[in-house]
Amino acid sequence: MRSSISIVIPFYHAEEFFEETYNSIKSQTLPAKEIIVVIDGCGEKAVNFLASYNDIKVINLEKNGGPARARNIGVKEASGDWIAFMDADDKWEPEKLEKQLFFLNNHPEFSSCHTGIKTFIGKEVIAQFNNKPLELTIEDLLVSSHAVPTSWLIKKSAFQKVDGFDTDIQCSEDHDITIRLVAAGENIGFLSEPLAFLRREGHGNISSNGRKIFIGHRQLLKKHQSLYNQHPQLKHQFMYKTCMTAGGKTTGLEKKYYYFLGAIIKMIFNVNIH
């Protein structure tokens, strides 16, 4: 029996890893209603590559617009009541969708949920993240993003309620949408079991670029300025963590700049990181 889950995957030059991603989707104990792959301006090479997968729906965008735009377009075309996001180089545990939908059916107060995650390179797991709040609050989200698209299952109606991802935000569009969802009364739950795997190989993953993280977080601060101003301590924590994260993902003078800026913020605002 199939669920009413549509899987939406932005695809950008992911030929090397897509087979592993696809196999993890097809191994789900609760099969999805449909798999929608949105080619984000890759041209005929990607179209020809995906043509060999005869059970996916392919949307070919001529111009590259980033993953937020690709996901929005995929959701618009989806026929399922639920949306599961997947990146074209990540993978899931076989029970991921089944356990999430079971959780959501038993917790109707949540319109979406995310799971614990493992990051990996090749066949090696390098880190695990599953110590997160059962229910995300605005205060949680003003400091950290918590939910990543590959671990997320959301009601299509909730996604549409907040008009999807903001395509003007770089790198942090997933963080932004969770803030807007919780502010709109759409609660986000958490399954601590790590059911999603995020690839961390050096192949252009946007999260590996410290400068884009820094710019994206500045955009978040500006967009949600009123919320951050209501919680100045959390604002300063977020600013400090932004600098330290960006510094850890850059090199040379830029790395020193972010670390120096973080040290100044910590000293001036007496930032206490737990």
PDB file of N, CA, C and O in Angstrom, residues 83-128:
ATOM      1  N   ILE A  83       4.988  16.016   1.945  1.00  0.00           N
ATOM      2  CA  ILE A  83       6.183  16.244   1.134  1.00  0.00           C
ATOM      3  C   ILE A  83       7.411  15.795   1.921  1.00  0.00           C
ATOM      4  O   ILE A  83       7.628  16.228   3.062  1.00  0.00           O
ATOM      5  N   ALA A  84       8.194  14.936   1.309  1.00  0.00           N
ATOM      6  CA  ALA A  84       9.491  14.542   1.870  1.00  0.00           C
ATOM      7  C   ALA A  84      10.574  15.104   0.960  1.00  0.00           C
ATOM      8  O   ALA A  84      10.594  14.812  -0.241  1.00  0.00           O
ATOM      9  N   PHE A  85      11.444  15.924   1.529  1.00  0.00           N
ATOM     10  CA  PHE A  85      12.541  16.479   0.745  1.00  0.00           C
ATOM     11  C   PHE A  85      13.757  15.557   0.831  1.00  0.00           C
ATOM     12  O   PHE A  85      14.020  14.940   1.865  1.00  0.00           O
ATOM     13  N   MET A  86      14.457  15.482  -0.266  1.00  0.00           N
ATOM     14  CA  MET A  86      15.666  14.664  -0.341  1.00  0.00           C
ATOM     15  C   MET A  86      16.659  15.368  -1.238  1.00  0.00           C
ATOM     16  O   MET A  86      16.281  15.893  -2.295  1.00  0.00           O
ATOM     17  N   ASP A  87      17.915  15.434  -0.829  1.00  0.00           N
ATOM     18  CA  ASP A  87      18.951  15.935  -1.719  1.00  0.00           C
ATOM     19  C   ASP A  87      19.461  14.790  -2.579  1.00  0.00           C
ATOM     20  O   ASP A  87      19.439  13.624  -2.166  1.00  0.00           O
ATOM     21  N   ALA A  88      19.927  15.102  -3.762  1.00  0.00           N
ATOM     22  CA  ALA A  88      20.230  14.096  -4.775  1.00  0.00           C
ATOM     23  C   ALA A  88      21.495  13.298  -4.495  1.00  0.00           C
ATOM     24  O   ALA A  88      21.857  12.421  -5.288  1.00  0.00           O
ATOM     25  N   ASP A  89      22.157  13.576  -3.375  1.00  0.00           N
ATOM     26  CA  ASP A  89      23.341  12.794  -3.007  1.00  0.00           C
ATOM     27  C   ASP A  89      23.242  12.236  -1.592  1.00  0.00           C
ATOM     28  O   ASP A  89      24.215  11.678  -1.082  1.00  0.00           O
ATOM     29  N   ASP A  90      22.086  12.375  -0.947  1.00  0.00           N
ATOM     30  CA  ASP A  90      21.901  11.858   0.406  1.00  0.00           C
ATOM     31  C   ASP A  90      21.184  10.514   0.366  1.00  0.00           C
ATOM     32  O   ASP A  90      20.877   9.988  -0.707  1.00  0.00           O
ATOM     33  N   LYS A  91      20.888   9.969   1.544  1.00  0.00           N
ATOM     34  CA  LYS A  91      20.172   8.695   1.589  1.00  0.00           C
ATOM     35  C   LYS A  91      19.420   8.561   2.908  1.00  0.00           C
ATOM     36  O   LYS A  91      19.642   9.326   3.851  1.00  0.00           O
ATOM     37  N   TRP A  92      18.513   7.583   2.950  1.00  0.00           N
ATOM     38  CA  TRP A  92      17.660   7.346   4.106  1.00  0.00           C
ATOM     39  C   TRP A  92      17.794   5.913   4.604  1.00  0.00           C
ATOM     40  O   TRP A  92      18.108   4.999   3.835  1.00  0.00           O
ATOM     41  N   GLU A  93      17.479   5.716   5.889  1.00  0.00           N
ATOM     42  CA  GLU A  93      17.234   4.375   6.402  1.00  0.00           C
ATOM     43  C   GLU A  93      15.921   3.864   5.802  1.00  0.00           C
ATOM     44  O   GLU A  93      15.020   4.653   5.510  1.00  0.00           O
ATOM     45  N   PRO A  94      15.779   2.552   5.623  1.00  0.00           N
ATOM     46  CA  PRO A  94      14.572   2.019   4.963  1.00  0.00           C
ATOM     47  C   PRO A  94      13.260   2.372   5.654  1.00  0.00           C
ATOM     48  O   PRO A  94      12.227   2.505   5.002  1.00  0.00           O
ATOM     49  N   GLU A  95      13.273   2.569   6.985  1.00  0.00           N
ATOM     50  CA  GLU A  95      12.026   2.824   7.707  1.00  0.00           C
ATOM     51  C   GLU A  95      11.737   4.310   7.881  1.00  0.00           C
ATOM     52  O   GLU A  95      10.808   4.694   8.605  1.00  0.00           O
ATOM     53  N   LYS A  96      12.504   5.166   7.233  1.00  0.00           N
ATOM     54  CA  LYS A  96      12.405   6.597   7.498  1.00  0.00           C
ATOM     55  C   LYS A  96      10.988   7.136   7.296  1.00  0.00           C
ATOM     56  O   LYS A  96      10.389   7.740   8.194  1.00  0.00           O
ATOM     57  N   LEU A  97      10.419   6.962   6.133  1.00  0.00           N
ATOM     58  CA  LEU A  97       9.099   7.512   5.851  1.00  0.00           C
ATOM     59  C   LEU A  97       8.016   6.865   6.717  1.00  0.00           C
ATOM     60  O   LEU A  97       7.118   7.547   7.214  1.00  0.00           O
ATOM     61  N   GLU A  98       8.110   5.564   6.892  1.00  0.00           N
ATOM     62  CA  GLU A  98       7.100   4.860   7.690  1.00  0.00           C
ATOM     63  C   GLU A  98       7.095   5.360   9.134  1.00  0.00           C
ATOM     64  O   GLU A  98       6.031   5.629   9.710  1.00  0.00           O
ATOM     65  N   LYS A  99       8.266   5.518   9.724  1.00  0.00           N
ATOM     66  CA  LYS A  99       8.351   5.960  11.117  1.00  0.00           C
ATOM     67  C   LYS A  99       7.914   7.416  11.259  1.00  0.00           C
ATOM     68  O   LYS A  99       7.265   7.777  12.258  1.00  0.00           O
ATOM     69  N   GLN A 100       8.243   8.242  10.296  1.00  0.00           N
ATOM     70  CA  GLN A 100       7.816   9.643  10.381  1.00  0.00           C
ATOM     71  C   GLN A 100       6.304   9.774  10.259  1.00  0.00           C
ATOM     72  O   GLN A 100       5.679  10.534  11.018  1.00  0.00           O
ATOM     73  N   LEU A 101       5.719   9.074   9.300  1.00  0.00           N
ATOM     74  CA  LEU A 101       4.271   9.198   9.122  1.00  0.00           C
ATOM     75  C   LEU A 101       3.528   8.607  10.315  1.00  0.00           C
ATOM     76  O   LEU A 101       2.500   9.155  10.744  1.00  0.00           O
ATOM     77  N   PHE A 102       4.040   7.532  10.885  1.00  0.00           N
ATOM     78  CA  PHE A 102       3.445   6.960  12.098  1.00  0.00           C
ATOM     79  C   PHE A 102       3.495   7.977  13.235  1.00  0.00           C
ATOM     80  O   PHE A 102       2.512   8.181  13.957  1.00  0.00           O
ATOM     81  N   PHE A 103       4.639   8.625  13.398  1.00  0.00           N
ATOM     82  CA  PHE A 103       4.807   9.642  14.436  1.00  0.00           C
ATOM     83  C   PHE A 103       3.815  10.787  14.225  1.00  0.00           C
ATOM     84  O   PHE A 103       3.146  11.232  15.173  1.00  0.00           O
ATOM     85  N   LEU A 104       3.695  11.269  13.010  1.00  0.00           N
ATOM     86  CA  LEU A 104       2.819  12.404  12.733  1.00  0.00           C
ATOM     87  C   LEU A 104       1.343  12.041  12.888  1.00  0.00           C
ATOM     88  O   LEU A 104       0.545  12.856  13.359  1.00  0.00           O
ATOM     89  N   ASN A 105       0.983  10.829  12.504  1.00  0.00           N
ATOM     90  CA  ASN A 105      -0.407  10.395  12.684  1.00  0.00           C
ATOM     91  C   ASN A 105      -0.771  10.285  14.161  1.00  0.00           C
ATOM     92  O   ASN A 105      -1.931  10.459  14.540  1.00  0.00           O
ATOM     93  N   ASN A 106       0.221  10.007  15.004  1.00  0.00           N
ATOM     94  CA  ASN A 106      -0.015   9.874  16.435  1.00  0.00           C
ATOM     95  C   ASN A 106       0.219  11.172  17.202  1.00  0.00           C
ATOM     96  O   ASN A 106      -0.026  11.224  18.410  1.00  0.00           O
ATOM     97  N   HIS A 107       0.706  12.183  16.509  1.00  0.00           N
ATOM     98  CA  HIS A 107       0.934  13.501  17.122  1.00  0.00           C
ATOM     99  C   HIS A 107       0.360  14.566  16.184  1.00  0.00           C
ATOM    100  O   HIS A 107       1.103  15.280  15.503  1.00  0.00           O
ATOM    101  N   PRO A 108      -0.967  14.672  16.140  1.00  0.00           N
ATOM    102  CA  PRO A 108      -1.605  15.605  15.199  1.00  0.00           C
ATOM    103  C   PRO A 108      -1.292  17.071  15.488  1.00  0.00           C
ATOM    104  O   PRO A 108      -1.605  17.934  14.661  1.00  0.00           O
ATOM    105  N   GLU A 109      -0.675  17.356  16.640  1.00  0.00           N
ATOM    106  CA  GLU A 109      -0.284  18.731  16.934  1.00  0.00           C
ATOM    107  C   GLU A 109       0.872  19.206  16.050  1.00  0.00           C
ATOM    108  O   GLU A 109       1.144  20.403  15.965  1.00  0.00           O
ATOM    109  N   PHE A 110       1.557  18.257  15.388  1.00  0.00           N
ATOM    110  CA  PHE A 110       2.664  18.603  14.494  1.00  0.00           C
ATOM    111  C   PHE A 110       2.222  18.512  13.040  1.00  0.00           C
ATOM    112  O   PHE A 110       1.577  17.540  12.644  1.00  0.00           O
ATOM    113  N   SER A 111       2.595  19.506  12.255  1.00  0.00           N
ATOM    114  CA  SER A 111       2.330  19.442  10.806  1.00  0.00           C
ATOM    115  C   SER A 111       3.571  19.001  10.037  1.00  0.00           C
ATOM    116  O   SER A 111       3.519  18.844   8.815  1.00  0.00           O
ATOM    117  N   SER A 112       4.675  18.806  10.751  1.00  0.00           N
ATOM    118  CA  SER A 112       5.879  18.265  10.124  1.00  0.00           C
ATOM    119  C   SER A 112       6.771  17.695  11.205  1.00  0.00           C
ATOM    120  O   SER A 112       6.586  17.962  12.396  1.00  0.00           O
ATOM    121  N   CYS A 113       7.725  16.887  10.788  1.00  0.00           N
ATOM    122  CA  CYS A 113       8.732  16.414  11.729  1.00  0.00           C
ATOM    123  C   CYS A 113      10.033  16.155  10.993  1.00  0.00           C
ATOM    124  O   CYS A 113      10.047  15.888   9.793  1.00  0.00           O
ATOM    125  N   HIS A 114      11.123  16.260  11.733  1.00  0.00           N
ATOM    126  CA  HIS A 114      12.437  15.915  11.198  1.00  0.00           C
ATOM    127  C   HIS A 114      13.042  14.843  12.088  1.00  0.00           C
ATOM    128  O   HIS A 114      12.501  14.520  13.155  1.00  0.00           O
ATOM    129  N   THR A 115      14.145  14.261  11.650  1.00  0.00           N
ATOM    130  CA  THR A 115      14.741  13.139  12.369  1.00  0.00           C
ATOM    131  C   THR A 115      16.200  13.443  12.703  1.00  0.00           C
ATOM    132  O   THR A 115      16.793  14.403  12.204  1.00  0.00           O
ATOM    133  N   GLY A 116      16.762  12.580  13.556  1.00  0.00           N
ATOM    134  CA  GLY A 116      18.199  12.619  13.751  1.00  0.00           C
ATOM    135  C   GLY A 116      18.906  12.338  12.438  1.00  0.00           C
ATOM    136  O   GLY A 116      18.338  11.733  11.519  1.00  0.00           O
ATOM    137  N   ILE A 117      20.142  12.790  12.330  1.00  0.00           N
ATOM    138  CA  ILE A 117      20.893  12.595  11.083  1.00  0.00           C
ATOM    139  C   ILE A 117      22.288  12.064  11.377  1.00  0.00           C
ATOM    140  O   ILE A 117      22.821  12.212  12.478  1.00  0.00           O
ATOM    141  N   LYS A 118      22.856  11.429  10.365  1.00  0.00           N
ATOM    142  CA  LYS A 118      24.273  11.063  10.362  1.00  0.00           C
ATOM    143  C   LYS A 118      24.913  11.700   9.140  1.00  0.00           C
ATOM    144  O   LYS A 118      24.304  11.736   8.067  1.00  0.00           O
ATOM    145  N   THR A 119      26.099  12.226   9.308  1.00  0.00           N
ATOM    146  CA  THR A 119      26.857  12.720   8.153  1.00  0.00           C
ATOM    147  C   THR A 119      27.875  11.663   7.768  1.00  0.00           C
ATOM    148  O   THR A 119      28.371  10.917   8.626  1.00  0.00           O
ATOM    149  N   PHE A 120      28.175  11.587   6.475  1.00  0.00           N
ATOM    150  CA  PHE A 120      29.051  10.508   6.022  1.00  0.00           C
ATOM    151  C   PHE A 120      29.904  10.951   4.842  1.00  0.00           C
ATOM    152  O   PHE A 120      29.569  11.881   4.098  1.00  0.00           O
ATOM    153  N   ILE A 121      31.010  10.263   4.693  1.00  0.00           N
ATOM    154  CA  ILE A 121      31.882  10.375   3.521  1.00  0.00           C
ATOM    155  C   ILE A 121      32.140   8.961   3.032  1.00  0.00           C
ATOM    156  O   ILE A 121      32.652   8.124   3.792  1.00  0.00           O
ATOM    157  N   GLY A 122      31.784   8.679   1.778  1.00  0.00           N
ATOM    158  CA  GLY A 122      31.923   7.323   1.276  1.00  0.00           C
ATOM    159  C   GLY A 122      31.056   6.369   2.072  1.00  0.00           C
ATOM    160  O   GLY A 122      29.840   6.533   2.166  1.00  0.00           O
ATOM    161  N   LYS A 123      31.667   5.383   2.701  1.00  0.00           N
ATOM    162  CA  LYS A 123      30.933   4.436   3.535  1.00  0.00           C
ATOM    163  C   LYS A 123      31.134   4.703   5.024  1.00  0.00           C
ATOM    164  O   LYS A 123      30.662   3.949   5.871  1.00  0.00           O
ATOM    165  N   GLU A 124      31.820   5.790   5.354  1.00  0.00           N
ATOM    166  CA  GLU A 124      32.158   6.075   6.739  1.00  0.00           C
ATOM    167  C   GLU A 124      31.258   7.163   7.323  1.00  0.00           C
ATOM    168  O   GLU A 124      31.149   8.266   6.783  1.00  0.00           O
ATOM    169  N   VAL A 125      30.603   6.847   8.434  1.00  0.00           N
ATOM    170  CA  VAL A 125      29.837   7.845   9.178  1.00  0.00           C
ATOM    171  C   VAL A 125      30.809   8.674   9.997  1.00  0.00           C
ATOM    172  O   VAL A 125      31.643   8.135  10.730  1.00  0.00           O
ATOM    173  N   ILE A 126      30.734   9.998   9.864  1.00  0.00           N
ATOM    174  CA  ILE A 126      31.696  10.867  10.543  1.00  0.00           C
ATOM    175  C   ILE A 126      31.102  11.608  11.735  1.00  0.00           C
ATOM    176  O   ILE A 126      31.831  12.084  12.598  1.00  0.00           O
ATOM    177  N   ALA A 127      29.769  11.703  11.801  1.00  0.00           N
ATOM    178  CA  ALA A 127      29.147  12.390  12.934  1.00  0.00           C
ATOM    179  C   ALA A 127      27.672  12.012  13.005  1.00  0.00           C
ATOM    180  O   ALA A 127      27.079  11.561  12.016  1.00  0.00           O
ATOM    181  N   GLN A 128      27.102  12.191  14.192  1.00  0.00           N
ATOM    182  CA  GLN A 128      25.679  11.926  14.400  1.00  0.00           C
ATOM    183  C   GLN A 128      25.084  13.074  15.193  1.00  0.00           C
ATOM    184  O   GLN A 128      25.699  13.572  16.138  1.00  0.00           O
TER     185      GLN A 128
END
